[in-house]
Amino acid sequence: MTVSLDGYVAGPQDGPDAPLGIDGFRLFNWLDLRDAPGPSGQVFSEAMSTRALIAGRRTYELAGHWQGDHHDGVPIFILTHNVPDEPPPGSVRYVTDVRECANQARAAAGDGDVMVHGAGAAQALLRAGELDELELHVVPVLLGQGRRLFDNLSAEHIELELVRQLTTSEVEARHQVMHLRYRVH
C-alpha cells in the first residue's frame, strides 16, 4: 500500500471522477521508476510477480475493475458485503467472508504471494488475523486529509516487525519513497 507520511492512501473527495482524490496521484510518482533499476523497480517487480490479488470492492470499482485483469491474468478476489447481480469480468471473483477470501486467494496463489489493494480490505484482513505481512510505500508528503489506511482498526494492539527497508533518497524529490515491509505478529 502506498501511503502519505500522515497515513492517507487517497486525497480528499475521492470517487469515480477522481479515484485518488485531490492530489492523491502524488502518492504514485514513485511508479515512474517502476522499470528502472533500484528499490522502486525491485518492489514493483515483486508486486507484479504475485500470484493472486485481494481488493476491496470500492478500490476495485474506482480502479475501473482493472478491465478484469490486474496483472498477468492472476485470480482477483473482491472482498464485498454484497455480490452484484452481473457476473464479474475476467478472473474476478466476489467473496463476502474475509477468511474465505484469504483462503481462496492463498489456494489460488499456491506457493506465491497474494497482493492486497485497498484500505478496507487491508483492515478487514488485519482484524481477522489473515495478513502475514504489510508492505508500505511511504511517500514524503502530507496530504492532510482524505482516506486513511488505518482508520477503522479496533483498539487491539498489533505488533509488527520490520523485515525490510529500501530507500530512494538518490532520486528526484518527487520520486522519493521509503519501501517498508513488516511481518505481522
PDB file of N, CA and C in Angstrom, residues 114-160:
ATOM      1  N   VAL A 114       0.251 -13.245  -2.281  1.00  0.00           N
ATOM      2  CA  VAL A 114      -1.027 -12.598  -2.578  1.00  0.00           C
ATOM      3  C   VAL A 114      -0.861 -11.113  -2.298  1.00  0.00           C
ATOM      4  N   MET A 115      -1.247 -10.267  -3.248  1.00  0.00           N
ATOM      5  CA  MET A 115      -1.208  -8.822  -3.075  1.00  0.00           C
ATOM      6  C   MET A 115      -2.573  -8.360  -2.567  1.00  0.00           C
ATOM      7  N   VAL A 116      -2.577  -7.314  -1.746  1.00  0.00           N
ATOM      8  CA  VAL A 116      -3.824  -6.738  -1.234  1.00  0.00           C
ATOM      9  C   VAL A 116      -3.875  -5.276  -1.635  1.00  0.00           C
ATOM     10  N   HIS A 117      -5.030  -4.860  -2.166  1.00  0.00           N
ATOM     11  CA  HIS A 117      -5.264  -3.458  -2.520  1.00  0.00           C
ATOM     12  C   HIS A 117      -6.467  -2.937  -1.753  1.00  0.00           C
ATOM     13  N   GLY A 118      -6.349  -1.737  -1.247  1.00  0.00           N
ATOM     14  CA  GLY A 118      -7.469  -1.057  -0.618  1.00  0.00           C
ATOM     15  C   GLY A 118      -7.397  -1.043   0.892  1.00  0.00           C
ATOM     16  N   ALA A 119      -7.678   0.130   1.466  1.00  0.00           N
ATOM     17  CA  ALA A 119      -7.624   0.289   2.918  1.00  0.00           C
ATOM     18  C   ALA A 119      -8.633  -0.613   3.608  1.00  0.00           C
ATOM     19  N   GLY A 120      -9.854  -0.698   3.088  1.00  0.00           N
ATOM     20  CA  GLY A 120     -10.878  -1.522   3.717  1.00  0.00           C
ATOM     21  C   GLY A 120     -10.521  -2.985   3.729  1.00  0.00           C
ATOM     22  N   ALA A 121     -10.020  -3.491   2.626  1.00  0.00           N
ATOM     23  CA  ALA A 121      -9.616  -4.901   2.551  1.00  0.00           C
ATOM     24  C   ALA A 121      -8.445  -5.172   3.483  1.00  0.00           C
ATOM     25  N   ALA A 122      -7.457  -4.287   3.497  1.00  0.00           N
ATOM     26  CA  ALA A 122      -6.291  -4.474   4.370  1.00  0.00           C
ATOM     27  C   ALA A 122      -6.711  -4.483   5.836  1.00  0.00           C
ATOM     28  N   GLN A 123      -7.594  -3.572   6.222  1.00  0.00           N
ATOM     29  CA  GLN A 123      -8.055  -3.523   7.599  1.00  0.00           C
ATOM     30  C   GLN A 123      -8.849  -4.776   7.968  1.00  0.00           C
ATOM     31  N   ALA A 124      -9.721  -5.236   7.063  1.00  0.00           N
ATOM     32  CA  ALA A 124     -10.516  -6.438   7.334  1.00  0.00           C
ATOM     33  C   ALA A 124      -9.619  -7.655   7.502  1.00  0.00           C
ATOM     34  N   LEU A 125      -8.621  -7.797   6.647  1.00  0.00           N
ATOM     35  CA  LEU A 125      -7.697  -8.921   6.737  1.00  0.00           C
ATOM     36  C   LEU A 125      -6.850  -8.835   8.011  1.00  0.00           C
ATOM     37  N   LEU A 126      -6.431  -7.652   8.376  1.00  0.00           N
ATOM     38  CA  LEU A 126      -5.648  -7.456   9.592  1.00  0.00           C
ATOM     39  C   LEU A 126      -6.481  -7.801  10.829  1.00  0.00           C
ATOM     40  N   ARG A 127      -7.729  -7.309  10.881  1.00  0.00           N
ATOM     41  CA  ARG A 127      -8.620  -7.610  12.011  1.00  0.00           C
ATOM     42  C   ARG A 127      -8.873  -9.104  12.137  1.00  0.00           C
ATOM     43  N   ALA A 128      -8.965  -9.807  11.010  1.00  0.00           N
ATOM     44  CA  ALA A 128      -9.263 -11.240  11.009  1.00  0.00           C
ATOM     45  C   ALA A 128      -8.023 -12.098  11.242  1.00  0.00           C
ATOM     46  N   GLY A 129      -6.859 -11.461  11.355  1.00  0.00           N
ATOM     47  CA  GLY A 129      -5.623 -12.212  11.544  1.00  0.00           C
ATOM     48  C   GLY A 129      -5.170 -12.923  10.287  1.00  0.00           C
ATOM     49  N   GLU A 130      -5.560 -12.419   9.124  1.00  0.00           N
ATOM     50  CA  GLU A 130      -5.259 -13.057   7.842  1.00  0.00           C
ATOM     51  C   GLU A 130      -4.188 -12.332   7.039  1.00  0.00           C
ATOM     52  N   LEU A 131      -3.533 -11.354   7.644  1.00  0.00           N
ATOM     53  CA  LEU A 131      -2.480 -10.617   6.948  1.00  0.00           C
ATOM     54  C   LEU A 131      -1.138 -11.028   7.540  1.00  0.00           C
ATOM     55  N   ASP A 132      -0.282 -11.626   6.722  1.00  0.00           N
ATOM     56  CA  ASP A 132       1.029 -12.104   7.181  1.00  0.00           C
ATOM     57  C   ASP A 132       2.071 -10.996   7.184  1.00  0.00           C
ATOM     58  N   GLU A 133       2.029 -10.174   6.142  1.00  0.00           N
ATOM     59  CA  GLU A 133       2.986  -9.084   6.003  1.00  0.00           C
ATOM     60  C   GLU A 133       2.259  -7.827   5.561  1.00  0.00           C
ATOM     61  N   LEU A 134       2.880  -6.720   5.862  1.00  0.00           N
ATOM     62  CA  LEU A 134       2.347  -5.418   5.480  1.00  0.00           C
ATOM     63  C   LEU A 134       3.482  -4.665   4.809  1.00  0.00           C
ATOM     64  N   GLU A 135       3.302  -4.324   3.534  1.00  0.00           N
ATOM     65  CA  GLU A 135       4.317  -3.548   2.829  1.00  0.00           C
ATOM     66  C   GLU A 135       3.761  -2.163   2.566  1.00  0.00           C
ATOM     67  N   LEU A 136       4.463  -1.173   3.081  1.00  0.00           N
ATOM     68  CA  LEU A 136       4.054   0.213   2.926  1.00  0.00           C
ATOM     69  C   LEU A 136       5.088   0.950   2.099  1.00  0.00           C
ATOM     70  N   HIS A 137       4.603   1.739   1.159  1.00  0.00           N
ATOM     71  CA  HIS A 137       5.453   2.599   0.343  1.00  0.00           C
ATOM     72  C   HIS A 137       5.155   4.018   0.829  1.00  0.00           C
ATOM     73  N   VAL A 138       5.978   4.518   1.732  1.00  0.00           N
ATOM     74  CA  VAL A 138       5.728   5.789   2.407  1.00  0.00           C
ATOM     75  C   VAL A 138       6.319   6.925   1.594  1.00  0.00           C
ATOM     76  N   VAL A 139       5.452   7.810   1.136  1.00  0.00           N
ATOM     77  CA  VAL A 139       5.831   8.939   0.293  1.00  0.00           C
ATOM     78  C   VAL A 139       5.975  10.179   1.180  1.00  0.00           C
ATOM     79  N   PRO A 140       7.065  10.937   1.025  1.00  0.00           N
ATOM     80  CA  PRO A 140       7.299  12.095   1.881  1.00  0.00           C
ATOM     81  C   PRO A 140       6.433  13.297   1.495  1.00  0.00           C
ATOM     82  N   VAL A 141       5.145  13.145   1.764  1.00  0.00           N
ATOM     83  CA  VAL A 141       4.193  14.225   1.518  1.00  0.00           C
ATOM     84  C   VAL A 141       3.121  14.138   2.605  1.00  0.00           C
ATOM     85  N   LEU A 142       2.588  15.276   2.999  1.00  0.00           N
ATOM     86  CA  LEU A 142       1.487  15.334   3.949  1.00  0.00           C
ATOM     87  C   LEU A 142       0.243  15.755   3.177  1.00  0.00           C
ATOM     88  N   LEU A 143      -0.716  14.848   3.035  1.00  0.00           N
ATOM     89  CA  LEU A 143      -1.946  15.181   2.320  1.00  0.00           C
ATOM     90  C   LEU A 143      -2.929  15.930   3.216  1.00  0.00           C
ATOM     91  N   GLY A 144      -2.854  15.724   4.529  1.00  0.00           N
ATOM     92  CA  GLY A 144      -3.694  16.474   5.457  1.00  0.00           C
ATOM     93  C   GLY A 144      -5.102  15.942   5.631  1.00  0.00           C
ATOM     94  N   GLN A 145      -5.635  15.318   4.604  1.00  0.00           N
ATOM     95  CA  GLN A 145      -6.973  14.731   4.679  1.00  0.00           C
ATOM     96  C   GLN A 145      -7.167  13.769   3.523  1.00  0.00           C
ATOM     97  N   GLY A 146      -8.209  12.991   3.599  1.00  0.00           N
ATOM     98  CA  GLY A 146      -8.501  12.004   2.570  1.00  0.00           C
ATOM     99  C   GLY A 146      -8.909  10.682   3.195  1.00  0.00           C
ATOM    100  N   ARG A 147      -8.500   9.569   2.589  1.00  0.00           N
ATOM    101  CA  ARG A 147      -8.829   8.231   3.078  1.00  0.00           C
ATOM    102  C   ARG A 147      -7.593   7.654   3.753  1.00  0.00           C
ATOM    103  N   ARG A 148      -7.721   7.365   5.043  1.00  0.00           N
ATOM    104  CA  ARG A 148      -6.593   6.838   5.825  1.00  0.00           C
ATOM    105  C   ARG A 148      -6.517   5.325   5.696  1.00  0.00           C
ATOM    106  N   LEU A 149      -5.309   4.806   5.754  1.00  0.00           N
ATOM    107  CA  LEU A 149      -5.104   3.367   5.674  1.00  0.00           C
ATOM    108  C   LEU A 149      -5.619   2.644   6.915  1.00  0.00           C
ATOM    109  N   PHE A 150      -5.424   3.215   8.088  1.00  0.00           N
ATOM    110  CA  PHE A 150      -5.753   2.505   9.320  1.00  0.00           C
ATOM    111  C   PHE A 150      -6.858   3.178  10.129  1.00  0.00           C
ATOM    112  N   ASP A 151      -7.833   3.781   9.483  1.00  0.00           N
ATOM    113  CA  ASP A 151      -8.887   4.497  10.191  1.00  0.00           C
ATOM    114  C   ASP A 151      -9.812   3.619  11.033  1.00  0.00           C
ATOM    115  N   ASN A 152     -10.112   2.424  10.596  1.00  0.00           N
ATOM    116  CA  ASN A 152     -11.171   1.647  11.240  1.00  0.00           C
ATOM    117  C   ASN A 152     -10.682   0.403  11.948  1.00  0.00           C
ATOM    118  N   LEU A 153      -9.471   0.435  12.462  1.00  0.00           N
ATOM    119  CA  LEU A 153      -8.977  -0.702  13.230  1.00  0.00           C
ATOM    120  C   LEU A 153      -9.514  -0.637  14.648  1.00  0.00           C
ATOM    121  N   SER A 154      -9.617  -1.795  15.281  1.00  0.00           N
ATOM    122  CA  SER A 154     -10.030  -1.828  16.678  1.00  0.00           C
ATOM    123  C   SER A 154      -8.886  -1.319  17.544  1.00  0.00           C
ATOM    124  N   ALA A 155      -9.153  -1.189  18.822  1.00  0.00           N
ATOM    125  CA  ALA A 155      -8.139  -0.701  19.759  1.00  0.00           C
ATOM    126  C   ALA A 155      -7.107  -1.771  20.099  1.00  0.00           C
ATOM    127  N   GLU A 156      -7.244  -2.940  19.515  1.00  0.00           N
ATOM    128  CA  GLU A 156      -6.323  -4.051  19.765  1.00  0.00           C
ATOM    129  C   GLU A 156      -4.900  -3.683  19.331  1.00  0.00           C
ATOM    130  N   HIS A 157      -3.949  -4.079  20.138  1.00  0.00           N
ATOM    131  CA  HIS A 157      -2.529  -3.830  19.857  1.00  0.00           C
ATOM    132  C   HIS A 157      -2.043  -4.867  18.841  1.00  0.00           C
ATOM    133  N   ILE A 158      -1.438  -4.416  17.752  1.00  0.00           N
ATOM    134  CA  ILE A 158      -0.894  -5.311  16.731  1.00  0.00           C
ATOM    135  C   ILE A 158       0.594  -5.027  16.620  1.00  0.00           C
ATOM    136  N   GLU A 159       1.390  -6.035  16.878  1.00  0.00           N
ATOM    137  CA  GLU A 159       2.840  -5.878  16.839  1.00  0.00           C
ATOM    138  C   GLU A 159       3.360  -6.185  15.438  1.00  0.00           C
ATOM    139  N   LEU A 160       4.268  -5.341  14.942  1.00  0.00           N
ATOM    140  CA  LEU A 160       4.875  -5.513  13.630  1.00  0.00           C
ATOM    141  C   LEU A 160       6.386  -5.605  13.789  1.00  0.00           C
TER     142      LEU A 160
END
